[in-house]
Structures are given as C-alpha cells and as structure tokens.
Coordinates of N, CA and C and ligand atoms in Angstrom, one line a residue:
M1 N 0.9 -1.2 0.1 CA 0.0 0.0 0.1 C 0.8 1.3 0.1
G2 N 2.0 1.1 -0.2 CA 3.0 2.4 -0.3 C 3.1 3.1 0.9
N3 N 3.6 4.2 1.0 CA 3.8 4.9 2.1 C 2.5 5.7 2.5
V4 N 1.9 5.4 3.5 CA 0.8 6.1 3.9 C 1.1 7.0 5.0
R5 N 0.9 8.5 4.7 CA 1.4 9.6 5.5 C 0.2 10.1 6.4
V6 N 0.2 10.0 7.5 CA -0.8 10.3 8.5 C -0.5 11.6 9.4
L7 N -1.5 12.5 9.4 CA -1.4 13.6 10.4 C -2.2 13.3 11.6
L8 N -1.6 13.4 12.6 CA -2.2 13.1 14.0 C -2.6 14.5 14.6
V9 N -3.9 14.5 14.8 CA -4.6 15.8 15.5 C -5.3 15.3 16.7
D10 N -4.6 15.7 17.9 CA -5.3 15.7 19.3 C -4.9 16.7 20.1
D11 N -5.7 17.0 21.2 CA -5.2 18.1 22.1 C -4.4 17.4 23.1
S12 N -4.3 16.3 23.2 CA -3.4 15.6 24.3 C -2.1 15.0 23.5
T13 N -1.0 15.6 24.2 CA 0.3 15.3 23.8 C 0.5 13.8 23.8
Y14 N 0.1 13.2 25.0 CA 0.2 11.8 25.4 C -0.4 11.0 24.2
I15 N -1.8 11.3 23.9 CA -2.5 10.6 22.8 C -1.8 10.7 21.3
R16 N -1.1 11.8 21.1 CA -0.6 12.0 19.9 C 0.7 11.1 19.9
T17 N 1.4 10.9 21.1 CA 2.5 10.1 21.1 C 2.2 8.6 21.0
V18 N 1.2 8.1 21.7 CA 0.6 6.9 21.4 C 0.3 6.6 19.9
L19 N -0.6 7.5 19.5 CA -0.8 7.2 18.1 C 0.3 7.2 17.2
G20 N 1.3 8.1 17.4 CA 2.5 7.9 16.6 C 3.2 6.6 16.6
S21 N 3.4 6.0 17.8 CA 4.0 4.6 17.8 C 3.0 3.6 17.1
I22 N 1.7 3.6 17.3 CA 0.8 2.7 16.7 C 1.0 2.9 15.1
I23 N 0.8 4.0 14.5 CA 1.3 4.4 13.2 C 2.4 3.9 12.6
T24 N 3.5 4.2 13.4 CA 4.9 3.7 13.0 C 4.9 2.2 12.9
E25 N 4.5 1.6 14.0 CA 4.7 0.2 14.2 C 3.7 -0.6 13.0
A26 N 2.6 0.0 12.7 CA 1.7 -0.7 11.7 C 2.2 -0.4 10.4
G27 N 3.4 0.3 10.1 CA 4.1 0.5 8.6 C 3.7 1.7 8.1
F28 N 2.9 2.6 8.9 CA 2.7 4.0 8.2 C 3.6 5.0 8.6
E29 N 3.5 6.1 8.1 CA 4.4 7.1 8.5 C 3.7 8.4 9.0
V30 N 4.2 9.0 10.2 CA 3.6 10.1 10.8 C 4.0 11.4 9.9
A31 N 3.1 12.0 9.3 CA 3.3 13.1 8.4 C 3.6 14.6 9.3
G32 N 2.9 14.6 10.5 CA 2.9 15.5 11.3 C 1.9 15.5 12.4
E33 N 2.0 16.5 13.3 CA 1.0 16.6 14.4 C 0.2 18.0 14.6
A34 N -0.8 18.1 15.1 CA -1.5 19.3 15.5 C -2.4 19.1 16.6
A35 N -2.3 20.2 17.4 CA -3.0 20.0 18.9 C -4.5 20.7 18.9
D36 N -5.0 21.4 17.8 CA -6.3 21.9 17.8 C -6.8 22.0 16.3
G37 N -8.0 22.3 16.0 CA -8.5 22.3 14.7 C -7.8 23.3 13.7
E38 N -7.4 24.4 14.3 CA -6.9 25.4 13.3 C -5.5 25.0 12.9
E39 N -4.9 24.4 13.7 CA -3.5 23.8 13.5 C -3.6 22.8 12.4
A40 N -4.6 21.9 12.7 CA -5.0 20.8 11.7 C -5.0 21.2 10.3
I41 N -5.9 22.3 10.3 CA -6.1 22.8 8.9 C -4.9 23.3 8.2
R42 N -4.2 24.1 8.9 CA -2.7 24.6 8.4 C -1.9 23.6 8.0
K43 N -1.8 22.5 8.9 CA -0.9 21.5 8.7 C -1.3 20.6 7.5
Y44 N -2.7 20.3 7.4 CA -3.1 19.5 6.3 C -2.9 20.2 5.1
M45 N -3.0 21.5 4.9 CA -2.8 22.1 3.5 C -1.2 22.1 3.3
H46 N -0.6 22.2 4.3 CA 1.0 22.3 3.9 C 1.5 20.8 3.9
L47 N 1.0 20.0 4.5 CA 1.8 18.5 4.5 C 1.1 17.5 3.5
K48 N -0.3 17.9 3.2 CA -1.0 17.0 2.3 C -0.9 15.6 2.6
P49 N -1.3 15.2 3.9 CA -1.3 13.8 4.3 C -2.2 13.0 3.5
D50 N -1.9 11.6 3.6 CA -2.9 10.8 2.9 C -4.2 10.5 3.7
L51 N -4.0 10.7 5.1 CA -5.0 10.4 5.9 C -4.9 11.2 7.3
V52 N -6.0 11.7 7.8 CA -5.9 12.4 9.2 C -6.8 11.5 10.2
L53 N -5.9 11.4 11.4 CA -6.5 10.9 12.6 C -7.0 12.2 13.5
M54 N -8.2 12.3 13.5 CA -8.8 13.7 14.1 C -9.6 13.5 15.5
D55 N -9.2 14.1 16.5 CA -9.8 14.1 17.7 C -11.0 15.1 17.5
V56 N -12.2 14.9 18.4 CA -13.3 15.8 18.2 C -13.3 17.0 19.2
I57 N -13.1 16.5 20.6 CA -13.1 17.7 21.5 C -11.7 18.3 21.7
M58 N -11.7 19.5 21.2 CA -10.5 20.2 21.1 C -10.7 21.8 21.2
E59 N -9.9 22.6 21.9 CA -10.2 24.0 21.8 C -8.9 24.8 21.3
P60 N -9.1 25.9 20.8 CA -10.6 26.7 20.6 C -11.2 26.1 19.4
M61 N -10.6 25.5 18.4 CA -11.4 24.8 17.3 C -11.5 23.4 17.4
D62 N -12.7 22.8 17.4 CA -12.8 21.4 17.6 C -12.7 20.5 16.2
G63 N -12.7 19.3 16.4 CA -12.5 18.4 15.3 C -13.5 18.4 14.2
R64 N -14.8 18.8 14.8 CA -15.9 18.8 13.8 C -15.6 20.0 12.7
A65 N -15.3 21.1 13.3 CA -15.1 22.3 12.6 C -13.9 22.1 11.4
A66 N -12.8 21.5 12.2 CA -11.6 21.3 11.3 C -11.9 20.3 10.1
T67 N -12.6 19.3 10.4 CA -13.2 18.3 9.4 C -13.9 19.0 8.3
K68 N -14.8 19.9 8.7 CA -15.5 20.5 7.6 C -14.7 21.5 6.8
A69 N -13.8 22.2 7.6 CA -12.9 23.3 6.7 C -11.9 22.4 5.7
I70 N -11.5 21.4 6.3 CA -10.5 20.5 5.4 C -11.4 20.1 4.2
L71 N -12.4 19.6 4.5 CA -13.2 19.0 3.4 C -13.8 19.9 2.4
D72 N -14.0 21.2 2.9 CA -14.3 22.4 1.9 C -13.2 22.7 0.9
K73 N -12.0 22.6 1.5 CA -10.8 22.8 0.6 C -10.3 21.6 -0.1
D74 N -10.4 20.3 0.3 CA -10.1 19.2 -0.3 C -11.1 18.2 -0.1
P75 N -12.1 18.1 -0.9 CA -13.1 17.1 -0.8 C -12.7 15.5 -0.9
E76 N -11.4 15.4 -1.3 CA -10.9 14.1 -1.2 C -10.1 13.7 0.1
A77 N -10.1 14.6 0.9 CA -9.5 14.3 2.2 C -10.1 13.1 3.0
R78 N -9.2 12.3 3.5 CA -9.5 11.1 4.3 C -9.4 11.4 5.7
I79 N -10.5 11.5 6.4 CA -10.4 11.9 7.8 C -11.1 10.9 8.7
L80 N -10.3 10.3 9.7 CA -10.8 9.2 10.5 C -10.9 9.9 12.0
M81 N -12.2 9.9 12.5 CA -12.3 10.5 13.8 C -11.9 9.6 14.9
V82 N -11.2 10.1 15.9 CA -10.8 9.2 17.2 C -11.3 10.1 18.3
T83 N -12.3 9.4 19.0 CA -13.2 10.2 19.8 C -13.7 9.4 21.0
V84 N -14.0 10.0 22.2 CA -14.5 9.5 23.4 C -16.0 9.5 23.2
L85 N -16.5 10.2 22.3 CA -18.0 10.4 22.1 C -18.7 9.2 21.7
E86 N -19.6 8.8 22.2 CA -20.4 7.6 21.6 C -21.8 7.9 21.3
D87 N -22.0 9.3 21.4 CA -23.4 9.8 21.1 C -23.7 9.5 19.6
K88 N -24.7 8.7 19.3 CA -24.9 8.3 17.9 C -25.2 9.5 17.0
D89 N -25.9 10.6 17.5 CA -26.3 11.6 16.7 C -25.0 12.4 16.2
I90 N -24.0 12.6 17.2 CA -22.8 13.2 16.9 C -22.1 12.5 15.9
L91 N -21.9 11.1 16.1 CA -21.2 10.4 15.0 C -21.8 10.4 13.8
V92 N -23.1 10.3 13.7 CA -23.8 10.4 12.3 C -23.6 11.8 11.6
D93 N -23.6 12.9 12.6 CA -23.3 14.0 12.0 C -22.0 14.2 11.4
L94 N -21.0 13.6 12.0 CA -19.6 13.6 11.6 C -19.3 12.8 10.3
M95 N -20.3 11.7 10.1 CA -20.1 10.9 8.8 C -20.8 11.6 7.9
Q96 N -21.8 12.5 8.2 CA -22.5 13.3 7.2 C -21.7 14.5 6.6
I97 N -20.8 14.9 7.5 CA -19.9 16.2 6.9 C -18.9 15.6 6.1
G98 N -18.8 14.2 6.3 CA -17.7 13.6 5.2 C -16.5 12.8 5.9
A99 N -16.5 12.7 7.1 CA -15.6 11.9 7.8 C -15.6 10.4 7.3
K100 N -14.5 9.6 7.2 CA -14.5 8.4 6.4 C -14.8 7.3 7.5
G101 N -14.9 7.6 8.9 CA -15.2 6.6 9.9 C -14.7 7.2 11.4
Y102 N -15.0 6.4 12.3 CA -14.5 6.9 13.6 C -14.0 5.5 14.3
I103 N -13.2 5.9 15.4 CA -12.7 5.0 16.3 C -12.9 5.6 17.8
T104 N -13.4 4.7 18.8 CA -13.7 5.3 20.0 C -12.5 5.0 20.9
K105 N -12.2 6.0 21.7 CA -11.2 5.9 22.7 C -11.9 5.1 23.8
P106 N -11.1 4.1 24.5 CA -9.6 3.8 24.4 C -9.7 3.0 23.0
F107 N -8.7 3.3 22.2 CA -8.5 2.5 21.0 C -7.5 1.5 21.2
S108 N -7.6 0.4 20.2 CA -6.4 -0.5 20.2 C -5.8 -0.3 19.0
K109 N -4.6 -0.8 19.0 CA -3.6 -0.7 17.7 C -4.1 -1.3 16.7
D110 N -4.7 -2.6 16.9 CA -5.3 -3.4 15.7 C -6.3 -2.7 15.0
K111 N -7.2 -2.0 15.9 CA -8.4 -1.3 15.4 C -8.0 -0.2 14.4
I112 N -6.9 0.5 14.8 CA -6.5 1.8 14.1 C -5.8 1.2 12.8
A113 N -5.1 0.2 12.9 CA -4.4 -0.2 11.6 C -5.3 -0.6 10.7
E114 N -6.4 -1.5 11.1 CA -7.4 -2.2 10.3 C -8.2 -1.0 9.7
K115 N -8.6 -0.1 10.3 CA -9.3 1.0 9.9 C -8.6 1.9 8.9
I116 N -7.4 2.3 9.0 CA -6.7 2.9 8.0 C -6.5 2.2 6.8
K117 N -6.1 0.8 6.9 CA -6.1 0.0 5.6 C -7.5 0.0 5.0
E118 N -8.7 -0.1 5.6 CA -9.9 -0.1 5.1 C -10.0 1.1 4.2
I119 N -9.8 2.3 5.0 CA -10.1 3.6 4.2 C -9.1 3.8 3.1
M120 N -7.8 3.3 3.2 CA -6.8 3.7 2.0 C -7.1 2.6 0.9
G121 N -7.8 1.5 1.2 CA -8.2 0.5 0.1 C -9.4 0.9 -0.7
E122 N -10.1 1.9 -0.2 CA -11.4 2.3 -0.8 C -11.1 2.7 -2.3
Ligands
MG1 MG1 -9.6 15.9 22.8

C-alpha cells in the first residue's frame, strides 16, 4: 500500500505520542501533528497527508469544525475521527459532513491499523 502519511490531531500530547507509535509500528508514516482544529487545517494544507486521525473535543477549534474546513478545501481528504464520544447523533453528523469513519477511545492498535487499511483501500 506504499507509504501512507498520517497527520495526527489531538489536544493531548500523550495521545499523539501513542498514536504515533501505533502508526509507525503498523508500517505507516507520521506526516505531522496538530493540537487543535486550526493547526490541523494549516498542517493539512501544508503537508497534504494521505489520512488524518482527528480528535473531536479540542479548543479553541474542535475536530468537527476542522473536518468541515478541510473537506471544503479538499473534498478528497480522508479523515478518521478518534473520539470518546459515543453519542450516535454526533457520530452520524460527523459521517454526514464527510468523515470516513470513527474509532472510539480507548482505541486498540489493531483497530486503528485495520481502519486505516480499510479507508486507504477504498
Ligand atoms: Mg480531545
């Protein structure tokens, strides 16, 4: 599947570090990191990653707003939400604005690798 470059977006440094090791161990590449929605948009446009792992709850700009903004600029963007939210309405809303899927925290290494492969294989 070639080199899949992933942008990691989460307001927790710890979670970004964990995600980074998972991504690397699974054979993907970390393209960059962002700690809130605005930084995510900036880094996305600059780095053009193949996929974004996007947290939802972040300040000042959350993951929903960032997902919407990125997809406005690049409708082909592949964004996978990583969230503690299990509220069905919120998840449905995120899929409707164009996210490719979601993973709930606490996440497993296998789940993340599997989801990324699934999205990249589409
Ligand atoms: Mg968060």
